[in-house]
Amino acid sequence: MFWDKISPLYDIFENIYNGKVYIGTGKKVAELIDSSDEVLECACGTGAISIYIAQKCKKLIATDFATGMLRRAAKKCRNYPNAVFKKADITNIKCKDARFDKVVAGNVIHLLPDPEKALHELERVVKPGGEIIIPTYINMSKGTGTAAVKFITLLGADFKRQFDLDSYKAFFEDKGYTGVEYHVVDGRMPCAIAVITKA
């Protein structure tokens, strides 16, 4: 599996190529987390966002489909006993409805063949009034981002879609989401954080 294979190098690549955004995204997401929150993070990767959430929340369950990524994330967050790491599929989350105060899914929507299924699951497991937080690279915003995607694709990543800020907003509008908040972390490959409040 591609993401397992690159897990030892992922942080190195991100920090060298896009470190400001890589770190800034985690910090920005953590600003949206309260100390009383129980949080589910899907597609946690190597824990770049998890490490910041764990410092803020009551409990974090961080999941990923790639075992190699999960191992790295768990190691990164080993000093936070409130963080638990599990293998899971974002399109089939094994937990009851309305379980979490916040749900985070970072840099995964553009990789999924059926993002609607994932969005439905994220919405299902968050409490009414809770937030679904979806950071995604808007790599079409700058030429440097496009070059990085080409490189990662050559290594074996499979991007189903790519965004700039306008097309990212349109993506959620097309899925029927209204009143979505957006925060942009700017840098070589910017990241847009969509925040959806469940009615």
JSON list of N, CA and C in Angstrom, two decimals, residues 5-6 16 20 24 27-28 42 46 52 61 68 76 90 93 107 119 124 127 145 158 172 174 186 191:
[
{"chain": "A", "resi": 5, "resn": "LYS", "atom": "N", "xyz": [4.08, 2.45, 2.51]},
{"chain": "A", "resi": 5, "resn": "LYS", "atom": "CA", "xyz": [5.46, 2.49, 1.99]},
{"chain": "A", "resi": 5, "resn": "LYS", "atom": "C", "xyz": [6.13, 3.83, 2.24]},
{"chain": "A", "resi": 6, "resn": "ILE", "atom": "N", "xyz": [5.37, 4.91, 2.09]},
{"chain": "A", "resi": 6, "resn": "ILE", "atom": "CA", "xyz": [6.02, 6.23, 2.24]},
{"chain": "A", "resi": 6, "resn": "ILE", "atom": "C", "xyz": [5.98, 6.77, 3.67]},
{"chain": "A", "resi": 16, "resn": "ILE", "atom": "N", "xyz": [10.17, 19.62, 4.86]},
{"chain": "A", "resi": 16, "resn": "ILE", "atom": "CA", "xyz": [11.11, 20.31, 3.96]},
{"chain": "A", "resi": 16, "resn": "ILE", "atom": "C", "xyz": [10.36, 21.12, 2.92]},
{"chain": "A", "resi": 20, "resn": "LYS", "atom": "N", "xyz": [5.73, 25.14, 6.84]},
{"chain": "A", "resi": 20, "resn": "LYS", "atom": "CA", "xyz": [4.92, 26.20, 7.44]},
{"chain": "A", "resi": 20, "resn": "LYS", "atom": "C", "xyz": [3.44, 25.81, 7.47]},
{"chain": "A", "resi": 24, "resn": "GLY", "atom": "N", "xyz": [1.32, 24.66, 10.61]},
{"chain": "A", "resi": 24, "resn": "GLY", "atom": "CA", "xyz": [0.26, 25.65, 10.79]},
{"chain": "A", "resi": 24, "resn": "GLY", "atom": "C", "xyz": [-1.14, 25.06, 10.76]},
{"chain": "A", "resi": 27, "resn": "LYS", "atom": "N", "xyz": [-1.92, 23.45, 14.14]},
{"chain": "A", "resi": 27, "resn": "LYS", "atom": "CA", "xyz": [-2.16, 24.49, 15.15]},
{"chain": "A", "resi": 27, "resn": "LYS", "atom": "C", "xyz": [-3.53, 25.14, 14.95]},
{"chain": "A", "resi": 28, "resn": "LYS", "atom": "N", "xyz": [-3.90, 25.38, 13.69]},
{"chain": "A", "resi": 28, "resn": "LYS", "atom": "CA", "xyz": [-5.20, 26.02, 13.41]},
{"chain": "A", "resi": 28, "resn": "LYS", "atom": "C", "xyz": [-6.35, 25.11, 13.78]},
{"chain": "A", "resi": 42, "resn": "CYS", "atom": "N", "xyz": [-10.07, 11.05, 11.51]},
{"chain": "A", "resi": 42, "resn": "CYS", "atom": "CA", "xyz": [-9.94, 10.04, 10.46]},
{"chain": "A", "resi": 42, "resn": "CYS", "atom": "C", "xyz": [-8.79, 10.42, 9.54]},
{"chain": "A", "resi": 46, "resn": "THR", "atom": "N", "xyz": [0.57, 10.51, 9.81]},
{"chain": "A", "resi": 46, "resn": "THR", "atom": "CA", "xyz": [1.66, 10.38, 10.79]},
{"chain": "A", "resi": 46, "resn": "THR", "atom": "C", "xyz": [1.42, 11.20, 12.06]},
{"chain": "A", "resi": 52, "resn": "TYR", "atom": "N", "xyz": [-1.40, 18.10, 17.90]},
{"chain": "A", "resi": 52, "resn": "TYR", "atom": "CA", "xyz": [-1.95, 19.37, 18.39]},
{"chain": "A", "resi": 52, "resn": "TYR", "atom": "C", "xyz": [-3.34, 19.19, 19.01]},
{"chain": "A", "resi": 61, "resn": "ILE", "atom": "N", "xyz": [-9.61, 9.86, 19.53]},
{"chain": "A", "resi": 61, "resn": "ILE", "atom": "CA", "xyz": [-9.47, 8.57, 18.86]},
{"chain": "A", "resi": 61, "resn": "ILE", "atom": "C", "xyz": [-9.03, 8.89, 17.44]},
{"chain": "A", "resi": 68, "resn": "GLY", "atom": "N", "xyz": [1.34, 1.67, 8.75]},
{"chain": "A", "resi": 68, "resn": "GLY", "atom": "CA", "xyz": [2.62, 2.38, 8.88]},
{"chain": "A", "resi": 68, "resn": "GLY", "atom": "C", "xyz": [2.43, 3.81, 9.37]},
{"chain": "A", "resi": 76, "resn": "LYS", "atom": "N", "xyz": [4.48, 9.54, 17.84]},
{"chain": "A", "resi": 76, "resn": "LYS", "atom": "CA", "xyz": [4.55, 11.00, 17.97]},
{"chain": "A", "resi": 76, "resn": "LYS", "atom": "C", "xyz": [3.74, 11.48, 19.18]},
{"chain": "A", "resi": 90, "resn": "ILE", "atom": "N", "xyz": [-12.57, 5.38, 6.82]},
{"chain": "A", "resi": 90, "resn": "ILE", "atom": "CA", "xyz": [-13.38, 6.60, 6.93]},
{"chain": "A", "resi": 90, "resn": "ILE", "atom": "C", "xyz": [-14.77, 6.46, 6.30]},
{"chain": "A", "resi": 93, "resn": "ILE", "atom": "N", "xyz": [-17.24, 3.88, 9.48]},
{"chain": "A", "resi": 93, "resn": "ILE", "atom": "CA", "xyz": [-16.76, 4.11, 10.85]},
{"chain": "A", "resi": 93, "resn": "ILE", "atom": "C", "xyz": [-17.57, 3.25, 11.82]},
{"chain": "A", "resi": 107, "resn": "ASN", "atom": "N", "xyz": [-6.72, 16.12, 4.81]},
{"chain": "A", "resi": 107, "resn": "ASN", "atom": "CA", "xyz": [-6.03, 15.76, 3.58]},
{"chain": "A", "resi": 107, "resn": "ASN", "atom": "C", "xyz": [-6.34, 14.35, 3.10]},
{"chain": "A", "resi": 119, "resn": "LEU", "atom": "N", "xyz": [-18.23, 11.75, 3.92]},
{"chain": "A", "resi": 119, "resn": "LEU", "atom": "CA", "xyz": [-18.89, 12.90, 4.53]},
{"chain": "A", "resi": 119, "resn": "LEU", "atom": "C", "xyz": [-20.13, 12.47, 5.31]},
{"chain": "A", "resi": 124, "resn": "ARG", "atom": "N", "xyz": [-22.64, 11.50, 10.47]},
{"chain": "A", "resi": 124, "resn": "ARG", "atom": "CA", "xyz": [-23.38, 10.55, 11.32]},
{"chain": "A", "resi": 124, "resn": "ARG", "atom": "C", "xyz": [-22.81, 10.47, 12.73]},
{"chain": "A", "resi": 127, "resn": "LYS", "atom": "N", "xyz": [-22.01, 14.80, 17.06]},
{"chain": "A", "resi": 127, "resn": "LYS", "atom": "CA", "xyz": [-23.23, 15.20, 17.77]},
{"chain": "A", "resi": 127, "resn": "LYS", "atom": "C", "xyz": [-23.91, 16.38, 17.07]},
{"chain": "A", "resi": 145, "resn": "GLY", "atom": "N", "xyz": [2.38, 23.96, -5.78]},
{"chain": "A", "resi": 145, "resn": "GLY", "atom": "CA", "xyz": [1.56, 22.85, -5.30]},
{"chain": "A", "resi": 145, "resn": "GLY", "atom": "C", "xyz": [1.30, 21.82, -6.37]},
{"chain": "A", "resi": 158, "resn": "ASP", "atom": "N", "xyz": [-2.74, 8.40, -5.60]},
{"chain": "A", "resi": 158, "resn": "ASP", "atom": "CA", "xyz": [-3.85, 8.44, -6.55]},
{"chain": "A", "resi": 158, "resn": "ASP", "atom": "C", "xyz": [-4.81, 9.57, -6.16]},
{"chain": "A", "resi": 172, "resn": "PHE", "atom": "N", "xyz": [-18.32, 21.56, -1.47]},
{"chain": "A", "resi": 172, "resn": "PHE", "atom": "CA", "xyz": [-19.24, 21.40, -0.34]},
{"chain": "A", "resi": 172, "resn": "PHE", "atom": "C", "xyz": [-20.62, 21.95, -0.67]},
{"chain": "A", "resi": 174, "resn": "ASP", "atom": "N", "xyz": [-22.01, 21.91, -3.58]},
{"chain": "A", "resi": 174, "resn": "ASP", "atom": "CA", "xyz": [-22.63, 20.90, -4.44]},
{"chain": "A", "resi": 174, "resn": "ASP", "atom": "C", "xyz": [-23.18, 19.72, -3.64]},
{"chain": "A", "resi": 186, "resn": "ASP", "atom": "N", "xyz": [-1.75, 29.65, 4.69]},
{"chain": "A", "resi": 186, "resn": "ASP", "atom": "CA", "xyz": [-1.05, 29.94, 3.44]},
{"chain": "A", "resi": 186, "resn": "ASP", "atom": "C", "xyz": [0.41, 29.48, 3.50]},
{"chain": "A", "resi": 191, "resn": "CYS", "atom": "N", "xyz": [-3.43, 25.20, 2.63]},
{"chain": "A", "resi": 191, "resn": "CYS", "atom": "CA", "xyz": [-4.44, 24.26, 3.09]},
{"chain": "A", "resi": 191, "resn": "CYS", "atom": "C", "xyz": [-5.67, 25.04, 3.48]}
]
